[in-house]
PDB file of C-alpha atoms in Angstrom:
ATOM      1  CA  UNK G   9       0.000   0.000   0.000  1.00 89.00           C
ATOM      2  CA  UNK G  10       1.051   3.279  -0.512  1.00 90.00           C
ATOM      3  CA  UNK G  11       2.267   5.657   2.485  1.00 93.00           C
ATOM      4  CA  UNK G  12       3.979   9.018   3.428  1.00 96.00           C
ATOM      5  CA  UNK G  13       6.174   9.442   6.048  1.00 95.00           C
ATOM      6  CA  UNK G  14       6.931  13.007   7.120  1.00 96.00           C
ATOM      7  CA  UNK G  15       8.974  13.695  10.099  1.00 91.00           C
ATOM      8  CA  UNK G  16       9.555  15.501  12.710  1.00 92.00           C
ATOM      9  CA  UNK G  17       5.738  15.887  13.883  1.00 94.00           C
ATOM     10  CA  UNK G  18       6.739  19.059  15.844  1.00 96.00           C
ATOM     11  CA  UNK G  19       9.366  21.642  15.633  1.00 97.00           C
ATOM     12  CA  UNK G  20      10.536  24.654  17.480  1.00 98.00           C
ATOM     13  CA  UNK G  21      13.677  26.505  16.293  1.00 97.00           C
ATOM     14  CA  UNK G  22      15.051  30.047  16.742  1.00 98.00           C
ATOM     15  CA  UNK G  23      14.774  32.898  14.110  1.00 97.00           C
ATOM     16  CA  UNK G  24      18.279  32.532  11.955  1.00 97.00           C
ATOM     17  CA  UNK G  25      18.567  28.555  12.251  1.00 97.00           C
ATOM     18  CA  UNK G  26      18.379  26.578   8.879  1.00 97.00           C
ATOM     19  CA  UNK G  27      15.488  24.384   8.214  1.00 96.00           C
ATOM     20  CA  UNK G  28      15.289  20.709   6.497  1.00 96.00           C
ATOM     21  CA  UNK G  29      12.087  19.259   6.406  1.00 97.00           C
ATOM     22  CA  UNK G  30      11.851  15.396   4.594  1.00 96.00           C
ATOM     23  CA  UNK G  31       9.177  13.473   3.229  1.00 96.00           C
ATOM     24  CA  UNK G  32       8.923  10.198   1.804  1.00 97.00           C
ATOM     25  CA  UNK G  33       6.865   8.398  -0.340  1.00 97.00           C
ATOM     26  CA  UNK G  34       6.523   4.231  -0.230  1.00 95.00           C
ATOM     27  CA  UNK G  35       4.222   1.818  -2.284  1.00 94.00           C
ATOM     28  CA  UNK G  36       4.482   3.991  -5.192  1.00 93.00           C
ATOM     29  CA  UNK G  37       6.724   5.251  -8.357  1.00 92.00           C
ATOM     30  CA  UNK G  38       6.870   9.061  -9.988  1.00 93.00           C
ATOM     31  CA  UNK G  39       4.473  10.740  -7.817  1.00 95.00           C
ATOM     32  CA  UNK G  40       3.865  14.338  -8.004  1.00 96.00           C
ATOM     33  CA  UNK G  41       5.326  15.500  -4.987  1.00 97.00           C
ATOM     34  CA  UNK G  42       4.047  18.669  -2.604  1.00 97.00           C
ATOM     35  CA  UNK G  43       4.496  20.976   0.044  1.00 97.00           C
ATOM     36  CA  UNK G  44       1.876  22.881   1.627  1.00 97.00           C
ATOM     37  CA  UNK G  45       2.018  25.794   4.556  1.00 96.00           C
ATOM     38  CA  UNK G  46      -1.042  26.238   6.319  1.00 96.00           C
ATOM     39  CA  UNK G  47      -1.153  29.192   9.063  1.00 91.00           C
ATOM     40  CA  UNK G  48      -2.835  28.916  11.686  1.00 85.00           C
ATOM     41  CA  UNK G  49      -6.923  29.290  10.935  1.00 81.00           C
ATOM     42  CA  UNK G  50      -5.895  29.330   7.368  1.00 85.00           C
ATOM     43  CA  UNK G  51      -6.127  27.312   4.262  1.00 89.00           C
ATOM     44  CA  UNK G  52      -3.109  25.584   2.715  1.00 94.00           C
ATOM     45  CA  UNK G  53      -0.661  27.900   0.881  1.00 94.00           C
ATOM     46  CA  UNK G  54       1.145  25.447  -2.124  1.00 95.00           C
ATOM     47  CA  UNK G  55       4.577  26.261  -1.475  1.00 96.00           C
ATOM     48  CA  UNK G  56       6.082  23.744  -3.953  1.00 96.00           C
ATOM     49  CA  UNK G  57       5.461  20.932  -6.516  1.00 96.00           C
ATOM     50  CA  UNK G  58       7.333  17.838  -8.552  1.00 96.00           C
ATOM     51  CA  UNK G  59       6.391  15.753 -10.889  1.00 95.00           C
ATOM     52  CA  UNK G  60      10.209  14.455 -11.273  1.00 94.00           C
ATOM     53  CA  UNK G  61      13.487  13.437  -9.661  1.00 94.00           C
ATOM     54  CA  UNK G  62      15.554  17.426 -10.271  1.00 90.00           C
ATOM     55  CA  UNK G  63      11.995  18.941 -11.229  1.00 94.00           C
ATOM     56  CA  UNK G  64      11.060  21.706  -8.673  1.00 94.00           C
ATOM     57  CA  UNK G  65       8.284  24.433  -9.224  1.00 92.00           C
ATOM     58  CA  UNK G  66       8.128  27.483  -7.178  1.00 90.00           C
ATOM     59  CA  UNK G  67       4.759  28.777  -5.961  1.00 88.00           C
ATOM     60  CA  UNK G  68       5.723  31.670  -3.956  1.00 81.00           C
ATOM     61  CA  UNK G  69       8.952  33.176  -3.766  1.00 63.00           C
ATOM     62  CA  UNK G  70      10.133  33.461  -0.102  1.00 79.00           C
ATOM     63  CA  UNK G  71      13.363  32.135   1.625  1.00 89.00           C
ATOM     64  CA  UNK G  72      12.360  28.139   1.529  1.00 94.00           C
ATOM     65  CA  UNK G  73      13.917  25.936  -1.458  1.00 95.00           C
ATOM     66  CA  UNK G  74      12.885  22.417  -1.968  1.00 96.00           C
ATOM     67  CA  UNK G  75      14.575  19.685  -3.689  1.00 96.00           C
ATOM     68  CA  UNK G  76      13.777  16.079  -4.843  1.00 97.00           C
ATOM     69  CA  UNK G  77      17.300  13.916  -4.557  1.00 95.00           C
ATOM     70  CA  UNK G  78      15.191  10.757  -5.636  1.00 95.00           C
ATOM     71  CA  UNK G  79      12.154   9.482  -6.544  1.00 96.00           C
ATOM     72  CA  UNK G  80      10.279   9.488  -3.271  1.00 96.00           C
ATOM     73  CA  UNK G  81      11.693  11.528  -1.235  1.00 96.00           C
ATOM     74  CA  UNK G  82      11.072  15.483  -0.766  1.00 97.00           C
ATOM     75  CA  UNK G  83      13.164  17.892   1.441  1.00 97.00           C
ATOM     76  CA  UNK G  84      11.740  21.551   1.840  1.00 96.00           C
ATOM     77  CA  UNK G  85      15.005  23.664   3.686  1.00 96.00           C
ATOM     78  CA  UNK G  86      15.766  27.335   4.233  1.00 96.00           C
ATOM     79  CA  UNK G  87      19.172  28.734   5.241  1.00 95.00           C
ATOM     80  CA  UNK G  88      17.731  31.290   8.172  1.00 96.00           C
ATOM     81  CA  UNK G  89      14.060  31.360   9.423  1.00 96.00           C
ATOM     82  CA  UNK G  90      12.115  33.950   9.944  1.00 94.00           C
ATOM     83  CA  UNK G  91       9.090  34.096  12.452  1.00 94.00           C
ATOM     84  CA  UNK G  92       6.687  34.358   9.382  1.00 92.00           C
ATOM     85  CA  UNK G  93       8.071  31.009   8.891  1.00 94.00           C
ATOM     86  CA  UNK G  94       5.637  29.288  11.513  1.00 95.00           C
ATOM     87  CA  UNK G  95       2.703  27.382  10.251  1.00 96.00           C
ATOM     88  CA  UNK G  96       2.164  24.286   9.874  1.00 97.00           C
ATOM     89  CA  UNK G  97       3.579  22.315   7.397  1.00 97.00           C
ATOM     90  CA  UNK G  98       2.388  19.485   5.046  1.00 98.00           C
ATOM     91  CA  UNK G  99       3.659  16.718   2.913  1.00 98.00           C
ATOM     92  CA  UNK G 100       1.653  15.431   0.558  1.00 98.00           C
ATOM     93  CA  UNK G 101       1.630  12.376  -2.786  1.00 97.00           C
ATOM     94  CA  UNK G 102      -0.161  11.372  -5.177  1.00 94.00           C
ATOM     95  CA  UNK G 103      -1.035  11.391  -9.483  1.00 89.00           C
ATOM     96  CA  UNK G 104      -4.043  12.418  -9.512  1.00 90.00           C
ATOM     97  CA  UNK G 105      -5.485  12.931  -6.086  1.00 92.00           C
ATOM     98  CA  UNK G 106      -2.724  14.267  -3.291  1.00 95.00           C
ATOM     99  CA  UNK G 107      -2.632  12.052   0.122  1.00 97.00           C
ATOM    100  CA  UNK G 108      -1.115  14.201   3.048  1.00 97.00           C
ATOM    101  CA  UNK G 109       1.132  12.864   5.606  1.00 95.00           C
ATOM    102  CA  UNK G 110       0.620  13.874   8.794  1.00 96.00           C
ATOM    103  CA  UNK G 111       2.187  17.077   9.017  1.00 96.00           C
ATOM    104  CA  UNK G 112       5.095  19.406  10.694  1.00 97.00           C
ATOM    105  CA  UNK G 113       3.854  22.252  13.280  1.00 97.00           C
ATOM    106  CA  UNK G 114       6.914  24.467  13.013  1.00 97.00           C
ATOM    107  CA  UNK G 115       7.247  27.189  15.766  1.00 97.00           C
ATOM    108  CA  UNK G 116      10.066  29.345  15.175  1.00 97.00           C
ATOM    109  CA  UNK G 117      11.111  31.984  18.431  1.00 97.00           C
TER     110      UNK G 117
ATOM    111  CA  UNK P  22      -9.096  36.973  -7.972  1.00 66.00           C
ATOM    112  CA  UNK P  23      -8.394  34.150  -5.479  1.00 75.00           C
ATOM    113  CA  UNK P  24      -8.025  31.165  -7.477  1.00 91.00           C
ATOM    114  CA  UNK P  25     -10.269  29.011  -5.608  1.00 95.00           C
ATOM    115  CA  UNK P  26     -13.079  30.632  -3.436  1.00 95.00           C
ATOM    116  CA  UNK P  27     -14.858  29.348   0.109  1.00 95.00           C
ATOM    117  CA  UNK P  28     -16.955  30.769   2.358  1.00 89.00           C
ATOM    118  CA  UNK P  29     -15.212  30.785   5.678  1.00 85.00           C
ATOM    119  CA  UNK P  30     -18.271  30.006   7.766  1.00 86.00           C
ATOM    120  CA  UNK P  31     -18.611  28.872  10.495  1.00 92.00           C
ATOM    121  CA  UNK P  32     -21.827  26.922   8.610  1.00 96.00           C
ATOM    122  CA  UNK P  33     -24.301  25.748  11.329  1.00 97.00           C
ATOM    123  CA  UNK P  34     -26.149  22.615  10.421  1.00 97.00           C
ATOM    124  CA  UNK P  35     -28.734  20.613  12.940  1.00 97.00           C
ATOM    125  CA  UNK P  36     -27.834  17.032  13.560  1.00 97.00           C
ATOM    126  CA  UNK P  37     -29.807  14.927  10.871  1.00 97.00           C
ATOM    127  CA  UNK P  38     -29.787  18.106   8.234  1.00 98.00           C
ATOM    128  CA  UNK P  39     -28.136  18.556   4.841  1.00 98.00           C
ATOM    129  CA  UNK P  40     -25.019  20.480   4.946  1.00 97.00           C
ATOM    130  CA  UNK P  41     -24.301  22.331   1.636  1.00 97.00           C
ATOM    131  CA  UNK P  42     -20.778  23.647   0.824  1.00 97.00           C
ATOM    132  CA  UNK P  43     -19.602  25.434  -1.909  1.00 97.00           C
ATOM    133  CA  UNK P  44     -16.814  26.100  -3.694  1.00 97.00           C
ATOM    134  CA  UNK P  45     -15.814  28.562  -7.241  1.00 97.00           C
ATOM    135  CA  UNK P  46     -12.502  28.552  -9.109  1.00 96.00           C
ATOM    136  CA  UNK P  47     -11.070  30.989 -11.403  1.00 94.00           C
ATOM    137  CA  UNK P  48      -9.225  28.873 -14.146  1.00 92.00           C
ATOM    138  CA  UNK P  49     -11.254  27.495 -16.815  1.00 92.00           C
ATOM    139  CA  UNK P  50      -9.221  25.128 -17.801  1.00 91.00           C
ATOM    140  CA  UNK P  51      -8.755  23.408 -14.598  1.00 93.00           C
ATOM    141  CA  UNK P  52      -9.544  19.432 -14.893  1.00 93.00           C
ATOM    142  CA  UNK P  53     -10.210  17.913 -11.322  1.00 96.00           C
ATOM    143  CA  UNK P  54     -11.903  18.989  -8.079  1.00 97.00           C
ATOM    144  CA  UNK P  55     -11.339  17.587  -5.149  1.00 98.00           C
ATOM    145  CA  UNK P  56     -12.845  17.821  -1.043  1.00 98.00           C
ATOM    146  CA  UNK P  57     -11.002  17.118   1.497  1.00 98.00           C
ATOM    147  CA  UNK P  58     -11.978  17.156   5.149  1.00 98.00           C
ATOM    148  CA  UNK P  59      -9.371  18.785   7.373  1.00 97.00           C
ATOM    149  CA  UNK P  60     -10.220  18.340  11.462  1.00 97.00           C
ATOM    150  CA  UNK P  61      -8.250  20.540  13.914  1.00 93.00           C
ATOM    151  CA  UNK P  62      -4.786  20.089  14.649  1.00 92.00           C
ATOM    152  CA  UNK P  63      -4.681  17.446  11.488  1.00 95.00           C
ATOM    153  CA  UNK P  64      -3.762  16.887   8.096  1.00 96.00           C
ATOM    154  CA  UNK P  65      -6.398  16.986   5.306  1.00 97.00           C
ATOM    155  CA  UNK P  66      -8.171  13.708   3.957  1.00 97.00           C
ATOM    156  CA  UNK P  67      -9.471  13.422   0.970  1.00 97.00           C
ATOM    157  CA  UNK P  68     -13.495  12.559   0.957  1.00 97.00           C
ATOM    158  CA  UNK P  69     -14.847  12.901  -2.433  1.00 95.00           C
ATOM    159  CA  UNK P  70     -13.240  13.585  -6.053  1.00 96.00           C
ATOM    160  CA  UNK P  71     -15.181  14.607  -8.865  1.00 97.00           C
ATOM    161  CA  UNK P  72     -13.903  15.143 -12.774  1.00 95.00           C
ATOM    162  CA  UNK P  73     -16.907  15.169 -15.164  1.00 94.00           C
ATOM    163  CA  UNK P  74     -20.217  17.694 -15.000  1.00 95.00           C
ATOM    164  CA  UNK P  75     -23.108  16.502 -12.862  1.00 96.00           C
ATOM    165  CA  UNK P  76     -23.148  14.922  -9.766  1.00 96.00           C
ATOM    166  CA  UNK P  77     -21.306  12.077  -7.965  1.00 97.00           C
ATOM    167  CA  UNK P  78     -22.398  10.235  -4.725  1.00 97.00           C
ATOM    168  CA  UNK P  79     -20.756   8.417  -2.377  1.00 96.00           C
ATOM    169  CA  UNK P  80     -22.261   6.928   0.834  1.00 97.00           C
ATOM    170  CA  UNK P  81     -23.759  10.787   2.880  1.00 98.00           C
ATOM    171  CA  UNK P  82     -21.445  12.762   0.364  1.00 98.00           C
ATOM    172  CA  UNK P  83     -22.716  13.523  -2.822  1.00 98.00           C
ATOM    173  CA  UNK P  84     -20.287  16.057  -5.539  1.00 98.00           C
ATOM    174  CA  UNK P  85     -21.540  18.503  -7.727  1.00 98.00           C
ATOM    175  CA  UNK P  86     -19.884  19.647 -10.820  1.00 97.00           C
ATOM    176  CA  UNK P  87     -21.101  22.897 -12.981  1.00 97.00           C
ATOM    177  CA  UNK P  88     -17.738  23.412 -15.011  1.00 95.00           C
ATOM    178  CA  UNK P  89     -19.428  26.333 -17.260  1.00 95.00           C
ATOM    179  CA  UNK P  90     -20.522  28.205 -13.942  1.00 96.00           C
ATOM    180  CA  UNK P  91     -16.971  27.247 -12.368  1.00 96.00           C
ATOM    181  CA  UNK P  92     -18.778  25.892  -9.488  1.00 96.00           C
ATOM    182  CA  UNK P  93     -18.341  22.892  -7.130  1.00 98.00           C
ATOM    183  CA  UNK P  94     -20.405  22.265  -4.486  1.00 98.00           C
ATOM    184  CA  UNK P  95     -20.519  19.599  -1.361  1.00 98.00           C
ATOM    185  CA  UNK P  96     -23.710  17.791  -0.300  1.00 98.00           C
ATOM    186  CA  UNK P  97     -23.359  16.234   3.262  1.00 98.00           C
ATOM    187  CA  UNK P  98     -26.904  13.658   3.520  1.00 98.00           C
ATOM    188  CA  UNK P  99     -27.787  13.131   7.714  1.00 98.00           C
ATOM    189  CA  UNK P 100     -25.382  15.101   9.192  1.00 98.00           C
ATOM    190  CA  UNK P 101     -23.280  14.016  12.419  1.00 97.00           C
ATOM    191  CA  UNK P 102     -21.749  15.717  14.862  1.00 96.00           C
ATOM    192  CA  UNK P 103     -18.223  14.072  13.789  1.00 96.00           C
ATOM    193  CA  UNK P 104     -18.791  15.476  10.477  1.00 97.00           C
ATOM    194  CA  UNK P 105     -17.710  19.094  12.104  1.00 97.00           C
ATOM    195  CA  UNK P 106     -14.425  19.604  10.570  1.00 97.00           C
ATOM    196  CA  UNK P 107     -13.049  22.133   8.099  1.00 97.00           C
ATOM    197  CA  UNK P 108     -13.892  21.393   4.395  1.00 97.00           C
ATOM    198  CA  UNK P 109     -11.406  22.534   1.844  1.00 97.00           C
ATOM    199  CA  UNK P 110     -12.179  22.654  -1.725  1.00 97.00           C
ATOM    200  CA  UNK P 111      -8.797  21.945  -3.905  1.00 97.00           C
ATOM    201  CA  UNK P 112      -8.625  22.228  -7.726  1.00 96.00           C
ATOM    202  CA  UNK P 113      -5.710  21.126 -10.207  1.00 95.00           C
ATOM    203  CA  UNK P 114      -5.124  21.513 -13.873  1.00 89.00           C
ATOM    204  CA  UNK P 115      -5.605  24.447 -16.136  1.00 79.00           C
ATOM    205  CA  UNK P 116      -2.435  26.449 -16.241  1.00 78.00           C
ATOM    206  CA  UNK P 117      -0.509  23.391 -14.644  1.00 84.00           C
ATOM    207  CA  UNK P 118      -1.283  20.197 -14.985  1.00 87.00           C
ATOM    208  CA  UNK P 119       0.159  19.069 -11.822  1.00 92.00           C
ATOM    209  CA  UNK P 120      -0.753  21.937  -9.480  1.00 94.00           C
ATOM    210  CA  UNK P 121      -3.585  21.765  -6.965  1.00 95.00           C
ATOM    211  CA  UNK P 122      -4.981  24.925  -5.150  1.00 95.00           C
ATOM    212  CA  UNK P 123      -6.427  24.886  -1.708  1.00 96.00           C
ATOM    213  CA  UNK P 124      -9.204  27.394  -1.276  1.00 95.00           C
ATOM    214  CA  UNK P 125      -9.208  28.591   2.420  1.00 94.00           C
ATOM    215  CA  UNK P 126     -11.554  26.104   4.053  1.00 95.00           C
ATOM    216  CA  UNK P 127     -15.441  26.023   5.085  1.00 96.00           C
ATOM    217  CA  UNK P 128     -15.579  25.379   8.826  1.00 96.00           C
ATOM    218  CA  UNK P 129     -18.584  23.421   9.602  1.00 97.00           C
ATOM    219  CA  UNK P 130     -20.097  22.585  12.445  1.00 97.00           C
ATOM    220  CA  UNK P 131     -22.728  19.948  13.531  1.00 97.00           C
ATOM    221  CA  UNK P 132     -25.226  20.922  16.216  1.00 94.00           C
ATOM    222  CA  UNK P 133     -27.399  18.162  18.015  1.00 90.00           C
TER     223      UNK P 133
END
């Protein structure tokens, strides 16, 4: 069966630390690949998407960078946080439909 | 133009009731609409996916489709009280294939 594994479930990290976030993907091949931000009371903001190994698209240009070393596996990062950075963060798979794993809360201070 | 629009709610439905929720997108070429059901503190999960005009049912949840009006819409048959959740309305296709858009969520909310 396919699954996502996302990790770590919560975060807290000080303004000017570097981020890595990683996902992967299992039970699957090729999936389009996603990151959402969702603030809090707010719907989910699509941060990035790809639909290949190397294949990154940009949805809003901010200090985050994502990158796709293989197949099933997706890494959001930043070099230095910034408060604004907070929200919660999702994961999510899929070719047609997108299946979310469970999610990031990321606090930064 | 928001890309894909919600009411925010809170929505108010009596225990038993049909909850309706809808949903507009801006992108006429988009190709597939999904709902997902988003409770607090937890990712989203995907309920009902719809493609073609008209409507598709599943078990309580029934889909509508109006792709000339740009218009999808929710049906929730017999509410429950676990059914009070946040309801997002996501869209892909059009100017990207791959790309889906959130809209910002219907919070609804099941009173017995």
């Amino acid at each position: 069966s396919q699954t996502i594994h996302q990790w770590p479930a919560t975060l807290v990290q000080p303004v000017g630390s570097p981020l890595s976030l990683e996902c992967t993907v299992e039970g699957t091949s090729n999936p389009n690949l996603y990151w959402y931000r969702q603030a809090a009371g707010r719907g989910l903001q699509l941060l990035f998407y790809s639909v290949g190994i190397g294949q990154i698209s940009s949805e809003v240009p901010q200090n985050l960078s994502a990158s796709r070393p293989q197949d099933r596996q997706f890494i959001l990062s930043s070099k230095k946080l910034l408060l604004s950075d907070s929200g919660f963060y999702l994961c999510a798979f899929g070719r047609t439909e997108a299946f979310f794993g469970q999610g990031t809360r990321l606090t930064v201070v | 133009q928001k890309e894909v629009e919600q009411n925010s709610g809170p929505l108010s439905v009596p225990e038993g009731a049909i909850a309706s929720l809808n949903c507009t997108y801006s992108d006429r070429g988009s190709q597939s609409f999904f709902w997902y059901r988003q409770y607090s503190g937890k990712s989203p999960e995907l309920i009902m996916f719809i493609y073609s005009n008209g409507d598709k049912e599943d078990g309580r949840f029934t889909a509508q489709l109006n792709k000339a009006s740009q218009y999808v819409s929710l049906l929730i048959r017999d509410s429950q009280p676990s059914d009070s959740a946040t309801y997002l309305c996501a869209v892909k296709g059009g100017s990207s294939a791959s790309k889906i858009i959130f809209g910002s969520g219907t919070r609804l909310s099941i009173r017995p």
